[in-house]
PDB file of C-alpha atoms and ligand atoms in Angstrom:
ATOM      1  CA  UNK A   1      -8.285  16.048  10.444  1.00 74.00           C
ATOM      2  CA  UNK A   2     -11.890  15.383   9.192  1.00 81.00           C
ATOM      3  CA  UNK A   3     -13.426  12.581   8.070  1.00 92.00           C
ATOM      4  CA  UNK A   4     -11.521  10.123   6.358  1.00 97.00           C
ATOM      5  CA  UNK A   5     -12.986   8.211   3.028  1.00 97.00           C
ATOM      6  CA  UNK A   6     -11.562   5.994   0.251  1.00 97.00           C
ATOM      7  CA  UNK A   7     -12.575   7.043  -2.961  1.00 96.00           C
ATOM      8  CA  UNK A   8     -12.336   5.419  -7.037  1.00 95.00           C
ATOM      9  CA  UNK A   9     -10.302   7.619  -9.155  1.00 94.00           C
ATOM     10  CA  UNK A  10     -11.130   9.868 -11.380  1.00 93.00           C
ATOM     11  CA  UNK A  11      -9.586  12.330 -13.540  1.00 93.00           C
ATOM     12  CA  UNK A  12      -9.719  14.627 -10.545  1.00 91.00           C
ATOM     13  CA  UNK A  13      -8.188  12.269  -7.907  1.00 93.00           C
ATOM     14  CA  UNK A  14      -5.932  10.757  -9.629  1.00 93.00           C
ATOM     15  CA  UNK A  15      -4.373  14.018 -10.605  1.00 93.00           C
ATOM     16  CA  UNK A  16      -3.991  15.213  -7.182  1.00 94.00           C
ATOM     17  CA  UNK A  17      -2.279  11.321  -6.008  1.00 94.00           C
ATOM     18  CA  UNK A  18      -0.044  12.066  -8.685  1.00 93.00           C
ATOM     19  CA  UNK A  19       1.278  15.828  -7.215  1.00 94.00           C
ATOM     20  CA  UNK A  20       1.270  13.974  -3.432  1.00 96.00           C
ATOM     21  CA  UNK A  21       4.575  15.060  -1.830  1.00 96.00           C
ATOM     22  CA  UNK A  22       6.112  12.717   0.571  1.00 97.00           C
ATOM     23  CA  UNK A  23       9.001  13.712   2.902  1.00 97.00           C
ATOM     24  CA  UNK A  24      12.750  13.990   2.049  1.00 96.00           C
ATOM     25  CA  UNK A  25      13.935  10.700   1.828  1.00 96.00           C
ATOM     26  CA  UNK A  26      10.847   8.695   1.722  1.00 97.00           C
ATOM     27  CA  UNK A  27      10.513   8.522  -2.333  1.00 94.00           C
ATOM     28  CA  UNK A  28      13.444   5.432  -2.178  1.00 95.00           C
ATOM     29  CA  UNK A  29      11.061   3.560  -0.605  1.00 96.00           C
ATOM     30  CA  UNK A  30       8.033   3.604  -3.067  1.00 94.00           C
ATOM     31  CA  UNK A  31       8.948   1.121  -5.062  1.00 95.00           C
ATOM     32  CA  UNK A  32      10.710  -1.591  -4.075  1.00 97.00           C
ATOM     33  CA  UNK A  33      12.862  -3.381  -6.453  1.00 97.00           C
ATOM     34  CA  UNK A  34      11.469  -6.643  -5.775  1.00 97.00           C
ATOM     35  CA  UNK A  35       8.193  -5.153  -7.191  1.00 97.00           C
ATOM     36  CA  UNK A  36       9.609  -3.719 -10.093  1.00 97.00           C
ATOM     37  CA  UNK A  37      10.276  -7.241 -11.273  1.00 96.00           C
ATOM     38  CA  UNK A  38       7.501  -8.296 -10.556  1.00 96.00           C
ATOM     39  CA  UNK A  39       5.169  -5.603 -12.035  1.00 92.00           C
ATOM     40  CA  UNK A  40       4.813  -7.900 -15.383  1.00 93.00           C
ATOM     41  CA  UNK A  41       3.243 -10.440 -13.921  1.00 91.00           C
ATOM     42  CA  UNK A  42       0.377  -8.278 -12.065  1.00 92.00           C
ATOM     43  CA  UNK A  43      -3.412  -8.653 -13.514  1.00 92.00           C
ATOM     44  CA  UNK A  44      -4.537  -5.859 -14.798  1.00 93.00           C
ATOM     45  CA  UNK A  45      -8.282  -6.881 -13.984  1.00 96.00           C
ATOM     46  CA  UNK A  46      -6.987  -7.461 -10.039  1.00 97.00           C
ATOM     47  CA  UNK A  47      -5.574  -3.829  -9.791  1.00 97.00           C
ATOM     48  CA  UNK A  48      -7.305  -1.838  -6.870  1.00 98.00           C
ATOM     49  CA  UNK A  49      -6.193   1.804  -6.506  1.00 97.00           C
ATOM     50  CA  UNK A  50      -8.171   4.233  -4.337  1.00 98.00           C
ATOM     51  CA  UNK A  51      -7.392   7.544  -2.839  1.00 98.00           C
ATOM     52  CA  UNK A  52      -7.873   8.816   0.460  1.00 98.00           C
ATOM     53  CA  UNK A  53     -10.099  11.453   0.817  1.00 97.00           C
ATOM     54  CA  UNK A  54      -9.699  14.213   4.039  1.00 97.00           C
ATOM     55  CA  UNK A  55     -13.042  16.071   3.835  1.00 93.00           C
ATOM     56  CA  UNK A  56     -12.686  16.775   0.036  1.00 92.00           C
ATOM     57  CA  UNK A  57      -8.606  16.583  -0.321  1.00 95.00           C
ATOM     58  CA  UNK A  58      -6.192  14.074  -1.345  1.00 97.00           C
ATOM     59  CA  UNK A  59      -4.534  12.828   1.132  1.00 98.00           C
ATOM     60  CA  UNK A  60      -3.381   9.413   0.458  1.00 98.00           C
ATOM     61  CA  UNK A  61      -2.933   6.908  -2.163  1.00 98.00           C
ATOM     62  CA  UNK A  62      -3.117   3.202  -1.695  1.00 98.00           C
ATOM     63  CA  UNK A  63      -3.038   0.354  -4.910  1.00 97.00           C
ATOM     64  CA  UNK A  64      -3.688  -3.244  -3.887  1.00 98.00           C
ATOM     65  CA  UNK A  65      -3.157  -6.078  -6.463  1.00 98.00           C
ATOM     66  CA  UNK A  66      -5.286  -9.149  -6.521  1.00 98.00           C
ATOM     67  CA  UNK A  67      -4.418 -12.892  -8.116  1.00 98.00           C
ATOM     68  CA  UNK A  68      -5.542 -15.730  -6.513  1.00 96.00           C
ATOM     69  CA  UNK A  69      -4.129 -17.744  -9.442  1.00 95.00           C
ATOM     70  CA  UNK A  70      -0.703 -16.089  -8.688  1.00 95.00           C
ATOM     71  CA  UNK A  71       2.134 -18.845  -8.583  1.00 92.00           C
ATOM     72  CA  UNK A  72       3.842 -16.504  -5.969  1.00 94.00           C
ATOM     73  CA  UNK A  73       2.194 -15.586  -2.335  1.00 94.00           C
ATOM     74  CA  UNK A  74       3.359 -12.485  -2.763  1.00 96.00           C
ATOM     75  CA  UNK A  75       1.369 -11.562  -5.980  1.00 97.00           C
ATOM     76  CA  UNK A  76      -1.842 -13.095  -4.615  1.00 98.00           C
ATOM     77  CA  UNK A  77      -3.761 -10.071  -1.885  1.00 98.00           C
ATOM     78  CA  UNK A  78      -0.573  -7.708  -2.009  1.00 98.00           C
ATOM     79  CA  UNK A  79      -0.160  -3.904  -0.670  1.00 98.00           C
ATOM     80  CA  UNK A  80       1.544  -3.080  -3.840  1.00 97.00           C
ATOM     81  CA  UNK A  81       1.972   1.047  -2.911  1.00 97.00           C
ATOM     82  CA  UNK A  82       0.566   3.315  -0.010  1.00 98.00           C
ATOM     83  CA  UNK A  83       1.768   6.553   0.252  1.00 97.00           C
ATOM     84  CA  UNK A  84       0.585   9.751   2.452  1.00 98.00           C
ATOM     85  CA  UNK A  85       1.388  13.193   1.619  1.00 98.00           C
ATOM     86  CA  UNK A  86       4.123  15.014   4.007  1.00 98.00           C
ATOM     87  CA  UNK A  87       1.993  17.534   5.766  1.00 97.00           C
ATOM     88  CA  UNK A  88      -0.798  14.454   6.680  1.00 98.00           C
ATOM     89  CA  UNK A  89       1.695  11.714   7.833  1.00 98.00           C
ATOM     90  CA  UNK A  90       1.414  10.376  11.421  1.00 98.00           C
ATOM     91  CA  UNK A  91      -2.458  11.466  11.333  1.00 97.00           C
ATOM     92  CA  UNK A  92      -3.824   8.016  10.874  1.00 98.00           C
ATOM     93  CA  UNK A  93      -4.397   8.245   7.209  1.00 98.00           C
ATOM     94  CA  UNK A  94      -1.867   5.353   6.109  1.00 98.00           C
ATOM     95  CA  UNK A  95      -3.301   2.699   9.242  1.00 98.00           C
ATOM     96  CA  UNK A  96      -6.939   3.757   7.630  1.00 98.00           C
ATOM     97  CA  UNK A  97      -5.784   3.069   3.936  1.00 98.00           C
ATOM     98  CA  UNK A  98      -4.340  -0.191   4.707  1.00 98.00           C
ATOM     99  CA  UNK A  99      -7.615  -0.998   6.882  1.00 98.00           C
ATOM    100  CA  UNK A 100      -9.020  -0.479   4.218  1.00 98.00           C
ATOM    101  CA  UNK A 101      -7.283  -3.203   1.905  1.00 98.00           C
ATOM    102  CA  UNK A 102      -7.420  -5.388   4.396  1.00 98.00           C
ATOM    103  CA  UNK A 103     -11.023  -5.064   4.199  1.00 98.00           C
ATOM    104  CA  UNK A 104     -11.079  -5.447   0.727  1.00 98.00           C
ATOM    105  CA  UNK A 105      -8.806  -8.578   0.545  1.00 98.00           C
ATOM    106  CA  UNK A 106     -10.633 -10.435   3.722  1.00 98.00           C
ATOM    107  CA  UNK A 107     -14.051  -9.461   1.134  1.00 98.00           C
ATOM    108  CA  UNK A 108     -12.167 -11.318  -1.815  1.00 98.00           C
ATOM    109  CA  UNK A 109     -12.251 -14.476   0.515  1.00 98.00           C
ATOM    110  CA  UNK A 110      -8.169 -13.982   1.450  1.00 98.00           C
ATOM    111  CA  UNK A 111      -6.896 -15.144   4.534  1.00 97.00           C
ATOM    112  CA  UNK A 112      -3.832 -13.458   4.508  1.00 98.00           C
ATOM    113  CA  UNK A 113      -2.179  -9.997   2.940  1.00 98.00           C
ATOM    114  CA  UNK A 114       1.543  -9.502   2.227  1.00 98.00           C
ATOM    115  CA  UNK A 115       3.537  -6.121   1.338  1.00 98.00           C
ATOM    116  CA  UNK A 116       6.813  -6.088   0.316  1.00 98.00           C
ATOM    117  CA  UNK A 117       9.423  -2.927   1.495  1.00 98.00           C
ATOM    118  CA  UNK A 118      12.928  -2.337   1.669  1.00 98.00           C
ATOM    119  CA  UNK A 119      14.702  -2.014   4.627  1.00 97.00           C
ATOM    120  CA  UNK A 120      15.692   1.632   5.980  1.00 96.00           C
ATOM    121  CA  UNK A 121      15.836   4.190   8.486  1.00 94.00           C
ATOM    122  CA  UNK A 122      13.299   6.281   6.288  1.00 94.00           C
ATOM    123  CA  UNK A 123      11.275   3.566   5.443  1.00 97.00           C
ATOM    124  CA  UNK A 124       8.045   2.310   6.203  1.00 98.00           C
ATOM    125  CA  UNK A 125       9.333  -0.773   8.020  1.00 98.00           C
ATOM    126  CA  UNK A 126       7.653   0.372  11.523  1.00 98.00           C
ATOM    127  CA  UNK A 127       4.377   1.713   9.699  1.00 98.00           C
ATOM    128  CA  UNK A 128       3.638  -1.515   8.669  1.00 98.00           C
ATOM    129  CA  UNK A 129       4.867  -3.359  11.482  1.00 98.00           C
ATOM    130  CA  UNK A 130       2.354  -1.345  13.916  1.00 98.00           C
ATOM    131  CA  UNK A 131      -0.309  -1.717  11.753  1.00 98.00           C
ATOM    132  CA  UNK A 132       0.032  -5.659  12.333  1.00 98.00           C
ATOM    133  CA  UNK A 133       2.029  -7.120   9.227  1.00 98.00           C
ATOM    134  CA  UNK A 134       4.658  -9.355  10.294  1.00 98.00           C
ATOM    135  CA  UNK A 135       8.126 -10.161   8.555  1.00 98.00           C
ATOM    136  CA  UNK A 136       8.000 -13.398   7.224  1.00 98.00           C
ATOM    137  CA  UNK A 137      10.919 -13.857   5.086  1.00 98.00           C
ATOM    138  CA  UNK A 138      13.015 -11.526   2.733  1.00 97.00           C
ATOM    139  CA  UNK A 139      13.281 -11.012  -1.086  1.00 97.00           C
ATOM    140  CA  UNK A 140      15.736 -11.933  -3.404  1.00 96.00           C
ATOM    141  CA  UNK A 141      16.403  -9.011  -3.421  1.00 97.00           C
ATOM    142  CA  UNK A 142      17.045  -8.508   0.586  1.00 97.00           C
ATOM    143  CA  UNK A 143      13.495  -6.737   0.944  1.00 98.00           C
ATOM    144  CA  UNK A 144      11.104  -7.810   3.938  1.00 98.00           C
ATOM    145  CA  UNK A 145       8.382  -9.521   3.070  1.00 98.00           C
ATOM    146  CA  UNK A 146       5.640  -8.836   5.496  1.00 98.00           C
ATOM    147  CA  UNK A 147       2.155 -10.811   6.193  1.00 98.00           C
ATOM    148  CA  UNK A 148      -0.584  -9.224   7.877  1.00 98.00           C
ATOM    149  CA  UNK A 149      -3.073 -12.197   9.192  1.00 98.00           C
ATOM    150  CA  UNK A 150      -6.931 -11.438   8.108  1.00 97.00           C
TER     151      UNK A 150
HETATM  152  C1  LIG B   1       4.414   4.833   5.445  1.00 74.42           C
HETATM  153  C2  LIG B   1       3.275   5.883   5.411  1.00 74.42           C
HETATM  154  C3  LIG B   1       2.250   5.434   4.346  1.00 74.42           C
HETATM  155  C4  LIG B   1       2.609   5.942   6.791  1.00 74.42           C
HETATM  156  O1  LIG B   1       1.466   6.774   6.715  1.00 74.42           O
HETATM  157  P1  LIG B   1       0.942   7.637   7.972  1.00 74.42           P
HETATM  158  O2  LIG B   1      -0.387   8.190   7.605  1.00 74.42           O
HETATM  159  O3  LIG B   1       1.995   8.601   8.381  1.00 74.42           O
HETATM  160  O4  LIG B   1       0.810   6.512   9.103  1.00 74.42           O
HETATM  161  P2  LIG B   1      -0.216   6.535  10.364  1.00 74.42           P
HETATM  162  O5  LIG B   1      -0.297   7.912  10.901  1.00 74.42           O
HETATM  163  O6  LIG B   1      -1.492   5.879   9.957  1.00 74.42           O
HETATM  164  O7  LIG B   1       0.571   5.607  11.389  1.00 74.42           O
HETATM  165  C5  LIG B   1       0.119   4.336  11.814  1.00 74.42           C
HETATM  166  C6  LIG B   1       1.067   3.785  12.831  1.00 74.42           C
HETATM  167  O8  LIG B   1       2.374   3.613  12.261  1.00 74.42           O
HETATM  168  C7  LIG B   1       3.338   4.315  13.029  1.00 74.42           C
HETATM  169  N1  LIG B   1       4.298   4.948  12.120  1.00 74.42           N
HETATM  170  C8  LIG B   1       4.033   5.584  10.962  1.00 74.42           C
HETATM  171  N2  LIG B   1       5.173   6.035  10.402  1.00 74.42           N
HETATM  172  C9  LIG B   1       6.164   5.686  11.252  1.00 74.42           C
HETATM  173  C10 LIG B   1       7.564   5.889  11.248  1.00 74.42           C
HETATM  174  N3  LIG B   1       8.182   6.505  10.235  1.00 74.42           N
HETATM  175  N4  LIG B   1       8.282   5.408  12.284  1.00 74.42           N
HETATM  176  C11 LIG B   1       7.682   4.763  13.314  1.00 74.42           C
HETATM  177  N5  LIG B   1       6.351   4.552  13.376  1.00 74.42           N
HETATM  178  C12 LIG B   1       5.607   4.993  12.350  1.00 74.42           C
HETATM  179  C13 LIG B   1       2.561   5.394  13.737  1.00 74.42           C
HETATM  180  O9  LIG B   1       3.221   5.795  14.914  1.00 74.42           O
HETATM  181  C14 LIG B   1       1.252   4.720  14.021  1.00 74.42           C
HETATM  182  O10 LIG B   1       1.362   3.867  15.153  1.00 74.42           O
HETATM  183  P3  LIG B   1       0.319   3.982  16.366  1.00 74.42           P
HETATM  184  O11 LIG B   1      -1.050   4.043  15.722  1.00 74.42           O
HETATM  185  O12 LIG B   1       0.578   2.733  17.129  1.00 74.42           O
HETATM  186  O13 LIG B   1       0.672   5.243  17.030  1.00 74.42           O
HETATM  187  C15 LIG B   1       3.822   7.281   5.066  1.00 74.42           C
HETATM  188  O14 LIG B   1       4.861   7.603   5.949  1.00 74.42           O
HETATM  189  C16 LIG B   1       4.357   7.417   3.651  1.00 74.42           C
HETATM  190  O15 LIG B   1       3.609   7.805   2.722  1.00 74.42           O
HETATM  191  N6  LIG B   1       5.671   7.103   3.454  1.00 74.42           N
HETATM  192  C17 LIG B   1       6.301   7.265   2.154  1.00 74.42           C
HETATM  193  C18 LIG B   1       5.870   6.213   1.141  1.00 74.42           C
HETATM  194  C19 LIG B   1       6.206   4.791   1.541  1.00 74.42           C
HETATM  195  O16 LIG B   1       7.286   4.467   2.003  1.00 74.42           O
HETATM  196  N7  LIG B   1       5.222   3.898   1.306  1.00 74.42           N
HETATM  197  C20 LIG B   1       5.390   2.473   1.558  1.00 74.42           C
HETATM  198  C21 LIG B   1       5.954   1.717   0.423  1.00 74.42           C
HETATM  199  S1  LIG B   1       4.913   1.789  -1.005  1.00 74.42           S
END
């Protein structure tokens, strides 16, 4: 592993997020359904995607969503989607990606960053968990709702 940077996209990057191939199983878990209902309310103008850069490849995708006007804590500093391509899992990428939000969010004057993910054994329940988010509550939808302190 070289050195790891978060990047914009461009036409470039955002085509190779795009062909990122996760392990068996782990597609399930990229969206949750809780977000799928939710996607109409984002803000366009709070969207924050980035890619993860190893040396010069994609390795990682993270999009953050930001609304401090959101009605919902959930929609207000929220991991909306990380994901880390099979062959670089377990190398640090996804704990530097969601340093990196939290970064980001703590810069947009939050105090406090939530994810949302569905329970499962190939989920990303213990990811998040030992990267600091705590459950807090579940979805209507019986997903975890996690909050990682700032
Ligand atoms: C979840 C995901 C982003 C983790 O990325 P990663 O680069 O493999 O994670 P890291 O290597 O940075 O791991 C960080 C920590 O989480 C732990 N961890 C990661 N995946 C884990 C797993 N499946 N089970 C247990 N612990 C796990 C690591 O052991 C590490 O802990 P440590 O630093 O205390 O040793 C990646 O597995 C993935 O892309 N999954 C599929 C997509 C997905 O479910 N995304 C989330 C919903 S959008």
């Amino acid at each position: 592993m070289g050195e790891l940077r978060l990047n914009e996209l461009n036409a470039e990057t955002i085509s190779a997020a795009n062909r990122l191939t996760l392990k068996p199983g782990q597609e399930d878990f990229l969206e949750p359904e809780t977000y799928t209902h939710a996607e109409q309310q984002l803000d366009p103008a709070g969207s924050w995607p980035r890619v993860i850069l190893d040396d010069d490849e994609v390795v990682g995708y993270i999009m953050g969503a930001f609304d401090e006007d959101a009605p919902e804590e959930f929609l207000r500093a929220a991991l909306w989607r990380v994901n880390v391509s099979a062959k670089a899992q377990g190398r640090g990428v996804g704990r530097f990606a969601v340093a990196a939000f939290a970064d980001e969010a703590r810069k947009r004057g939050y105090s406090r960053a939530t994810v949302v993910w569905a329970p499962g054994d190939a989920g990303p329940g213990a990811f998040f968990e030992s990267v600091g988010f705590r459950v807090i509550g579940q979805t209507p939808f019986g997903e975890n709702l996690g909050a990682l302190d700032l």
